[in-house]
GROMACS .gro file of C-alpha atoms in nm:
model
  283
    1UNK     CA    1 -12.020 -12.532  -4.655
    2UNK     CA    2 -11.931 -12.496  -5.024
    3UNK     CA    3 -11.561 -12.438  -5.082
    4UNK     CA    4 -11.501 -12.143  -5.312
    5UNK     CA    5 -11.214 -12.124  -5.557
    6UNK     CA    6 -11.060 -11.861  -5.328
    7UNK     CA    7 -11.080 -12.107  -5.036
    8UNK     CA    8 -10.930 -12.384  -5.248
    9UNK     CA    9 -10.628 -12.188  -5.368
   10UNK     CA   10 -10.565 -12.040  -5.022
   11UNK     CA   11 -10.556 -12.396  -4.886
   12UNK     CA   12 -10.328 -12.532  -5.159
   13UNK     CA   13  -9.994 -12.389  -5.044
   14UNK     CA   14  -9.732 -12.635  -4.923
   15UNK     CA   15  -9.467 -12.603  -4.651
   16UNK     CA   16  -9.161 -12.581  -4.880
   17UNK     CA   17  -9.014 -12.271  -5.042
   18UNK     CA   18  -8.891 -12.407  -5.377
   19UNK     CA   19  -9.068 -12.743  -5.391
   20UNK     CA   20  -9.427 -12.844  -5.444
   21UNK     CA   21  -9.550 -13.133  -5.229
   22UNK     CA   22  -9.804 -13.409  -5.262
   23UNK     CA   23 -10.161 -13.331  -5.157
   24UNK     CA   24 -10.250 -13.478  -4.818
   25UNK     CA   25  -9.902 -13.460  -4.669
   26UNK     CA   26  -9.854 -13.265  -4.343
   27UNK     CA   27  -9.789 -12.891  -4.347
   28UNK     CA   28 -10.020 -12.758  -4.618
   29UNK     CA   29 -10.210 -12.434  -4.566
   30UNK     CA   30 -10.553 -12.598  -4.590
   31UNK     CA   31 -10.771 -12.847  -4.775
   32UNK     CA   32 -10.710 -12.730  -5.131
   33UNK     CA   33 -10.492 -12.885  -5.400
   34UNK     CA   34 -10.394 -12.840  -5.762
   35UNK     CA   35 -10.362 -13.086  -6.047
   36UNK     CA   36 -10.166 -13.067  -6.371
   37UNK     CA   37 -10.129 -13.273  -6.687
   38UNK     CA   38  -9.824 -13.480  -6.787
   39UNK     CA   39  -9.796 -13.703  -7.093
   40UNK     CA   40  -9.455 -13.843  -7.186
   41UNK     CA   41  -9.272 -14.151  -7.315
   42UNK     CA   42  -8.935 -14.273  -7.187
   43UNK     CA   43  -8.702 -14.556  -7.279
   44UNK     CA   44  -8.415 -14.765  -7.148
   45UNK     CA   45  -8.152 -14.989  -7.312
   46UNK     CA   46  -8.205 -15.358  -7.244
   47UNK     CA   47  -7.833 -15.433  -7.254
   48UNK     CA   48  -7.700 -15.578  -6.928
   49UNK     CA   49  -8.043 -15.553  -6.760
   50UNK     CA   50  -8.328 -15.796  -6.721
   51UNK     CA   51  -8.678 -15.695  -6.834
   52UNK     CA   52  -8.788 -15.588  -6.485
   53UNK     CA   53  -8.493 -15.353  -6.440
   54UNK     CA   54  -8.536 -15.210  -6.789
   55UNK     CA   55  -8.904 -15.147  -6.714
   56UNK     CA   56  -8.809 -14.962  -6.394
   57UNK     CA   57  -8.558 -14.744  -6.578
   58UNK     CA   58  -8.795 -14.673  -6.870
   59UNK     CA   59  -9.070 -14.570  -6.626
   60UNK     CA   60  -8.824 -14.341  -6.447
   61UNK     CA   61  -8.724 -14.201  -6.786
   62UNK     CA   62  -9.090 -14.124  -6.864
   63UNK     CA   63  -9.127 -13.943  -6.530
   64UNK     CA   64  -8.822 -13.727  -6.600
   65UNK     CA   65  -8.875 -13.668  -6.974
   66UNK     CA   66  -9.058 -13.344  -7.054
   67UNK     CA   67  -9.245 -13.208  -6.752
   68UNK     CA   68  -9.024 -13.309  -6.459
   69UNK     CA   69  -9.196 -13.545  -6.216
   70UNK     CA   70  -8.893 -13.738  -6.098
   71UNK     CA   71  -8.793 -13.881  -5.759
   72UNK     CA   72  -9.148 -13.912  -5.626
   73UNK     CA   73  -9.332 -14.198  -5.459
   74UNK     CA   74  -9.636 -14.203  -5.686
   75UNK     CA   75  -9.958 -14.341  -5.537
   76UNK     CA   76 -10.216 -14.429  -5.801
   77UNK     CA   77 -10.563 -14.284  -5.751
   78UNK     CA   78 -10.888 -14.270  -5.938
   79UNK     CA   79 -10.923 -13.972  -6.161
   80UNK     CA   80 -11.118 -13.673  -6.033
   81UNK     CA   81 -11.049 -13.311  -5.931
   82UNK     CA   82 -11.320 -13.201  -5.689
   83UNK     CA   83 -11.452 -12.863  -5.567
   84UNK     CA   84 -11.146 -12.820  -5.343
   85UNK     CA   85 -10.914 -12.893  -5.638
   86UNK     CA   86 -10.790 -12.661  -5.913
   87UNK     CA   87 -10.655 -12.746  -6.258
   88UNK     CA   88 -10.330 -12.563  -6.332
   89UNK     CA   89 -10.354 -12.370  -6.658
   90UNK     CA   90 -10.734 -12.368  -6.645
   91UNK     CA   91 -10.873 -12.279  -6.299
   92UNK     CA   92 -10.555 -12.104  -6.186
   93UNK     CA   93 -10.279 -11.939  -6.391
   94UNK     CA   94 -10.499 -11.993  -6.697
   95UNK     CA   95 -10.343 -12.035  -7.039
   96UNK     CA   96 -10.433 -11.722  -7.244
   97UNK     CA   97 -10.584 -11.908  -7.542
   98UNK     CA   98 -10.813 -12.102  -7.308
   99UNK     CA   99 -10.911 -11.798  -7.100
  100UNK     CA  100 -10.987 -11.577  -7.401
  101UNK     CA  101 -11.166 -11.845  -7.602
  102UNK     CA  102 -10.928 -11.832  -7.898
  103UNK     CA  103 -10.842 -12.204  -7.878
  104UNK     CA  104 -11.044 -12.379  -8.149
  105UNK     CA  105 -11.215 -12.719  -8.098
  106UNK     CA  106 -11.077 -13.021  -8.283
  107UNK     CA  107 -11.420 -13.190  -8.281
  108UNK     CA  108 -11.749 -13.200  -8.088
  109UNK     CA  109 -11.924 -13.472  -7.888
  110UNK     CA  110 -12.299 -13.468  -7.816
  111UNK     CA  111 -12.432 -13.526  -7.463
  112UNK     CA  112 -12.752 -13.718  -7.390
  113UNK     CA  113 -12.938 -13.388  -7.351
  114UNK     CA  114 -12.836 -13.286  -7.703
  115UNK     CA  115 -12.574 -13.032  -7.601
  116UNK     CA  116 -12.259 -13.039  -7.814
  117UNK     CA  117 -11.939 -13.043  -7.608
  118UNK     CA  118 -11.629 -12.891  -7.768
  119UNK     CA  119 -11.316 -13.106  -7.755
  120UNK     CA  120 -10.988 -12.913  -7.754
  121UNK     CA  121 -10.621 -13.002  -7.781
  122UNK     CA  122 -10.457 -13.084  -7.448
  123UNK     CA  123 -10.128 -12.927  -7.556
  124UNK     CA  124 -10.180 -12.587  -7.383
  125UNK     CA  125 -10.245 -12.764  -7.050
  126UNK     CA  126  -9.944 -12.992  -7.098
  127UNK     CA  127  -9.729 -12.684  -7.155
  128UNK     CA  128  -9.881 -12.519  -6.847
  129UNK     CA  129  -9.774 -12.811  -6.629
  130UNK     CA  130  -9.423 -12.787  -6.767
  131UNK     CA  131  -9.417 -12.414  -6.686
  132UNK     CA  132  -9.482 -12.495  -6.320
  133UNK     CA  133  -9.259 -12.798  -6.260
  134UNK     CA  134  -8.991 -12.734  -6.522
  135UNK     CA  135  -8.767 -12.979  -6.707
  136UNK     CA  136  -8.507 -13.220  -6.570
  137UNK     CA  137  -8.224 -12.980  -6.654
  138UNK     CA  138  -8.424 -12.660  -6.587
  139UNK     CA  139  -8.635 -12.729  -6.281
  140UNK     CA  140  -8.876 -12.472  -6.146
  141UNK     CA  141  -9.103 -12.593  -5.864
  142UNK     CA  142  -9.095 -12.974  -5.883
  143UNK     CA  143  -9.224 -13.197  -5.602
  144UNK     CA  144  -8.976 -13.230  -5.319
  145UNK     CA  145  -8.761 -13.542  -5.377
  146UNK     CA  146  -8.909 -13.846  -5.206
  147UNK     CA  147  -9.256 -13.693  -5.172
  148UNK     CA  148  -9.560 -13.917  -5.160
  149UNK     CA  149  -9.766 -13.786  -5.451
  150UNK     CA  150 -10.111 -13.913  -5.538
  151UNK     CA  151 -10.148 -13.933  -5.918
  152UNK     CA  152 -10.419 -14.028  -6.161
  153UNK     CA  153 -10.185 -14.253  -6.356
  154UNK     CA  154 -10.152 -14.522  -6.616
  155UNK     CA  155  -9.832 -14.655  -6.772
  156UNK     CA  156  -9.742 -14.923  -7.023
  157UNK     CA  157  -9.400 -15.070  -7.101
  158UNK     CA  158  -9.303 -15.260  -7.417
  159UNK     CA  159  -8.986 -15.405  -7.568
  160UNK     CA  160  -8.883 -15.279  -7.910
  161UNK     CA  161  -8.920 -15.300  -8.196
  162UNK     CA  162  -9.273 -15.173  -8.137
  163UNK     CA  163  -9.478 -14.857  -8.125
  164UNK     CA  164  -9.611 -14.710  -7.803
  165UNK     CA  165  -9.876 -14.452  -7.720
  166UNK     CA  166 -10.022 -14.265  -7.424
  167UNK     CA  167 -10.337 -14.053  -7.416
  168UNK     CA  168 -10.476 -13.816  -7.155
  169UNK     CA  169 -10.796 -13.613  -7.123
  170UNK     CA  170 -10.974 -13.388  -6.876
  171UNK     CA  171 -11.347 -13.315  -6.882
  172UNK     CA  172 -11.458 -12.989  -6.719
  173UNK     CA  173 -11.767 -13.012  -6.500
  174UNK     CA  174 -12.046 -12.755  -6.553
  175UNK     CA  175 -12.125 -12.729  -6.180
  176UNK     CA  176 -11.795 -12.710  -5.994
  177UNK     CA  177 -11.965 -12.652  -5.659
  178UNK     CA  178 -12.110 -13.004  -5.669
  179UNK     CA  179 -11.901 -13.205  -5.914
  180UNK     CA  180 -11.546 -13.286  -6.018
  181UNK     CA  181 -11.338 -13.255  -6.330
  182UNK     CA  182 -11.276 -13.603  -6.473
  183UNK     CA  183 -10.937 -13.731  -6.590
  184UNK     CA  184 -10.904 -14.021  -6.834
  185UNK     CA  185 -10.569 -14.190  -6.895
  186UNK     CA  186 -10.511 -14.457  -7.161
  187UNK     CA  187 -10.195 -14.634  -7.279
  188UNK     CA  188 -10.111 -14.904  -7.530
  189UNK     CA  189  -9.887 -15.036  -7.806
  190UNK     CA  190  -9.879 -15.151  -8.169
  191UNK     CA  191 -10.019 -14.855  -8.362
  192UNK     CA  192 -10.115 -14.972  -8.714
  193UNK     CA  193  -9.828 -14.871  -8.940
  194UNK     CA  194  -9.927 -14.986  -9.289
  195UNK     CA  195  -9.927 -14.622  -9.394
  196UNK     CA  196  -9.971 -14.275  -9.242
  197UNK     CA  197 -10.345 -14.277  -9.314
  198UNK     CA  198 -10.394 -14.599  -9.113
  199UNK     CA  199 -10.188 -14.460  -8.827
  200UNK     CA  200 -10.383 -14.135  -8.815
  201UNK     CA  201 -10.716 -14.318  -8.838
  202UNK     CA  202 -10.622 -14.526  -8.532
  203UNK     CA  203 -10.526 -14.217  -8.332
  204UNK     CA  204 -10.835 -14.020  -8.438
  205UNK     CA  205 -11.056 -14.314  -8.337
  206UNK     CA  206 -10.873 -14.329  -8.005
  207UNK     CA  207 -10.967 -13.967  -7.934
  208UNK     CA  208 -11.331 -14.036  -8.025
  209UNK     CA  209 -11.339 -14.340  -7.795
  210UNK     CA  210 -11.194 -14.145  -7.503
  211UNK     CA  211 -11.453 -13.871  -7.552
  212UNK     CA  212 -11.727 -14.135  -7.552
  213UNK     CA  213 -11.592 -14.289  -7.231
  214UNK     CA  214 -11.610 -13.944  -7.069
  215UNK     CA  215 -11.978 -13.911  -7.157
  216UNK     CA  216 -12.049 -14.257  -7.015
  217UNK     CA  217 -11.870 -14.169  -6.689
  218UNK     CA  218 -12.071 -13.848  -6.669
  219UNK     CA  219 -12.395 -14.041  -6.715
  220UNK     CA  220 -12.295 -14.280  -6.434
  221UNK     CA  221 -12.290 -13.993  -6.181
  222UNK     CA  222 -12.537 -13.758  -6.355
  223UNK     CA  223 -12.256 -13.509  -6.418
  224UNK     CA  224 -12.262 -13.274  -6.716
  225UNK     CA  225 -11.928 -13.179  -6.868
  226UNK     CA  226 -11.908 -12.854  -7.064
  227UNK     CA  227 -11.578 -12.906  -7.247
  228UNK     CA  228 -11.299 -13.160  -7.290
  229UNK     CA  229 -10.925 -13.130  -7.345
  230UNK     CA  230 -10.739 -13.433  -7.479
  231UNK     CA  231 -10.421 -13.539  -7.650
  232UNK     CA  232 -10.177 -13.821  -7.714
  233UNK     CA  233  -9.808 -13.893  -7.762
  234UNK     CA  234  -9.654 -14.174  -7.963
  235UNK     CA  235  -9.304 -14.317  -8.005
  236UNK     CA  236  -9.127 -14.593  -8.194
  237UNK     CA  237  -8.913 -14.809  -7.964
  238UNK     CA  238  -8.612 -14.960  -8.138
  239UNK     CA  239  -8.493 -15.317  -8.090
  240UNK     CA  240  -8.275 -15.347  -7.782
  241UNK     CA  241  -8.478 -15.091  -7.586
  242UNK     CA  242  -8.769 -15.091  -7.344
  243UNK     CA  243  -9.016 -14.805  -7.379
  244UNK     CA  244  -9.268 -14.677  -7.125
  245UNK     CA  245  -9.570 -14.458  -7.198
  246UNK     CA  246  -9.693 -14.250  -6.903
  247UNK     CA  247 -10.014 -14.051  -6.862
  248UNK     CA  248 -10.014 -13.884  -6.521
  249UNK     CA  249 -10.200 -13.616  -6.326
  250UNK     CA  250 -10.028 -13.540  -5.993
  251UNK     CA  251 -10.224 -13.392  -5.700
  252UNK     CA  252 -10.005 -13.123  -5.546
  253UNK     CA  253  -9.979 -12.824  -5.317
  254UNK     CA  254  -9.776 -12.526  -5.436
  255UNK     CA  255  -9.426 -12.424  -5.344
  256UNK     CA  256  -9.434 -12.101  -5.143
  257UNK     CA  257  -9.216 -11.919  -5.396
  258UNK     CA  258  -9.466 -12.010  -5.669
  259UNK     CA  259  -9.722 -11.784  -5.499
  260UNK     CA  260  -9.726 -11.430  -5.647
  261UNK     CA  261  -9.659 -11.132  -5.416
  262UNK     CA  262 -10.032 -11.050  -5.415
  263UNK     CA  263 -10.112 -11.378  -5.242
  264UNK     CA  264 -10.274 -11.707  -5.349
  265UNK     CA  265 -10.599 -11.548  -5.472
  266UNK     CA  266 -10.410 -11.365  -5.749
  267UNK     CA  267 -10.354 -11.705  -5.916
  268UNK     CA  268 -10.722 -11.697  -6.010
  269UNK     CA  269 -10.682 -11.379  -6.217
  270UNK     CA  270 -10.323 -11.385  -6.341
  271UNK     CA  271 -10.267 -11.559  -6.674
  272UNK     CA  272  -9.987 -11.814  -6.699
  273UNK     CA  273  -9.742 -11.564  -6.856
  274UNK     CA  274  -9.839 -11.303  -6.595
  275UNK     CA  275  -9.775 -11.560  -6.320
  276UNK     CA  276  -9.430 -11.635  -6.461
  277UNK     CA  277  -9.345 -11.265  -6.455
  278UNK     CA  278  -9.488 -11.216  -6.105
  279UNK     CA  279  -9.270 -11.491  -5.954
  280UNK     CA  280  -8.958 -11.392  -6.147
  281UNK     CA  281  -8.944 -11.671  -6.405
  282UNK     CA  282  -8.833 -11.627  -6.765
  283UNK     CA  283  -9.055 -11.796  -7.028
   0.00000   0.00000   0.00000
């Protein structure tokens, strides 16, 4: 049996009213799940802590900076969103500029069959994730504290003075009945800083390399991707601090109060702003 998008979203509702939960935990409405994109950098002072403790605190800071993903037991997974999974801001509660085609590509990558794949900024999907989970001081529907949450995840910690970066991408499969979206996470340090041109060249090349890695992964499984969304964040970590770059895609089921009055299936047609209005949130 092929799972439809309606089946997936109907099966992606968790047991808690105000909290999302990790996919695969008891109490969900079915076999569906949702994924969202998080890309943030945190830091911690080194004073009065050893390197291990500072790394722990900087990682926790990255989880709680920007889109709030704090207080979870993250379980690292490989990086796919299958036919029973839905990407928040794309498959459900779509971002308007993605749904209406007004988002412009930043570059193109050519598949083996000669088809040019548009590559778009990840920023609208990052903002969509934040609209669902909220911020540390303005939480919406974050995972329930202590939840076991599977995440496509990579992190990298570094002592300052140094630069730090994290990158994240999602490739959208052409045939969603048979194949999965692909997530790519990459992290690192020491961005060339001779001048702004050298820095930008490094980051532009990073985006090109990630796009190439996506095509290679598609070739490995004979999967064709029709479009890619990708982005990066960078930070300078001062001396006396530990920084942590985090690229993460949690696999979740929705809080019950995040479901519009019309039921789960309405998430397939409501835009992200319409969803906010339907569940009583202010942009």
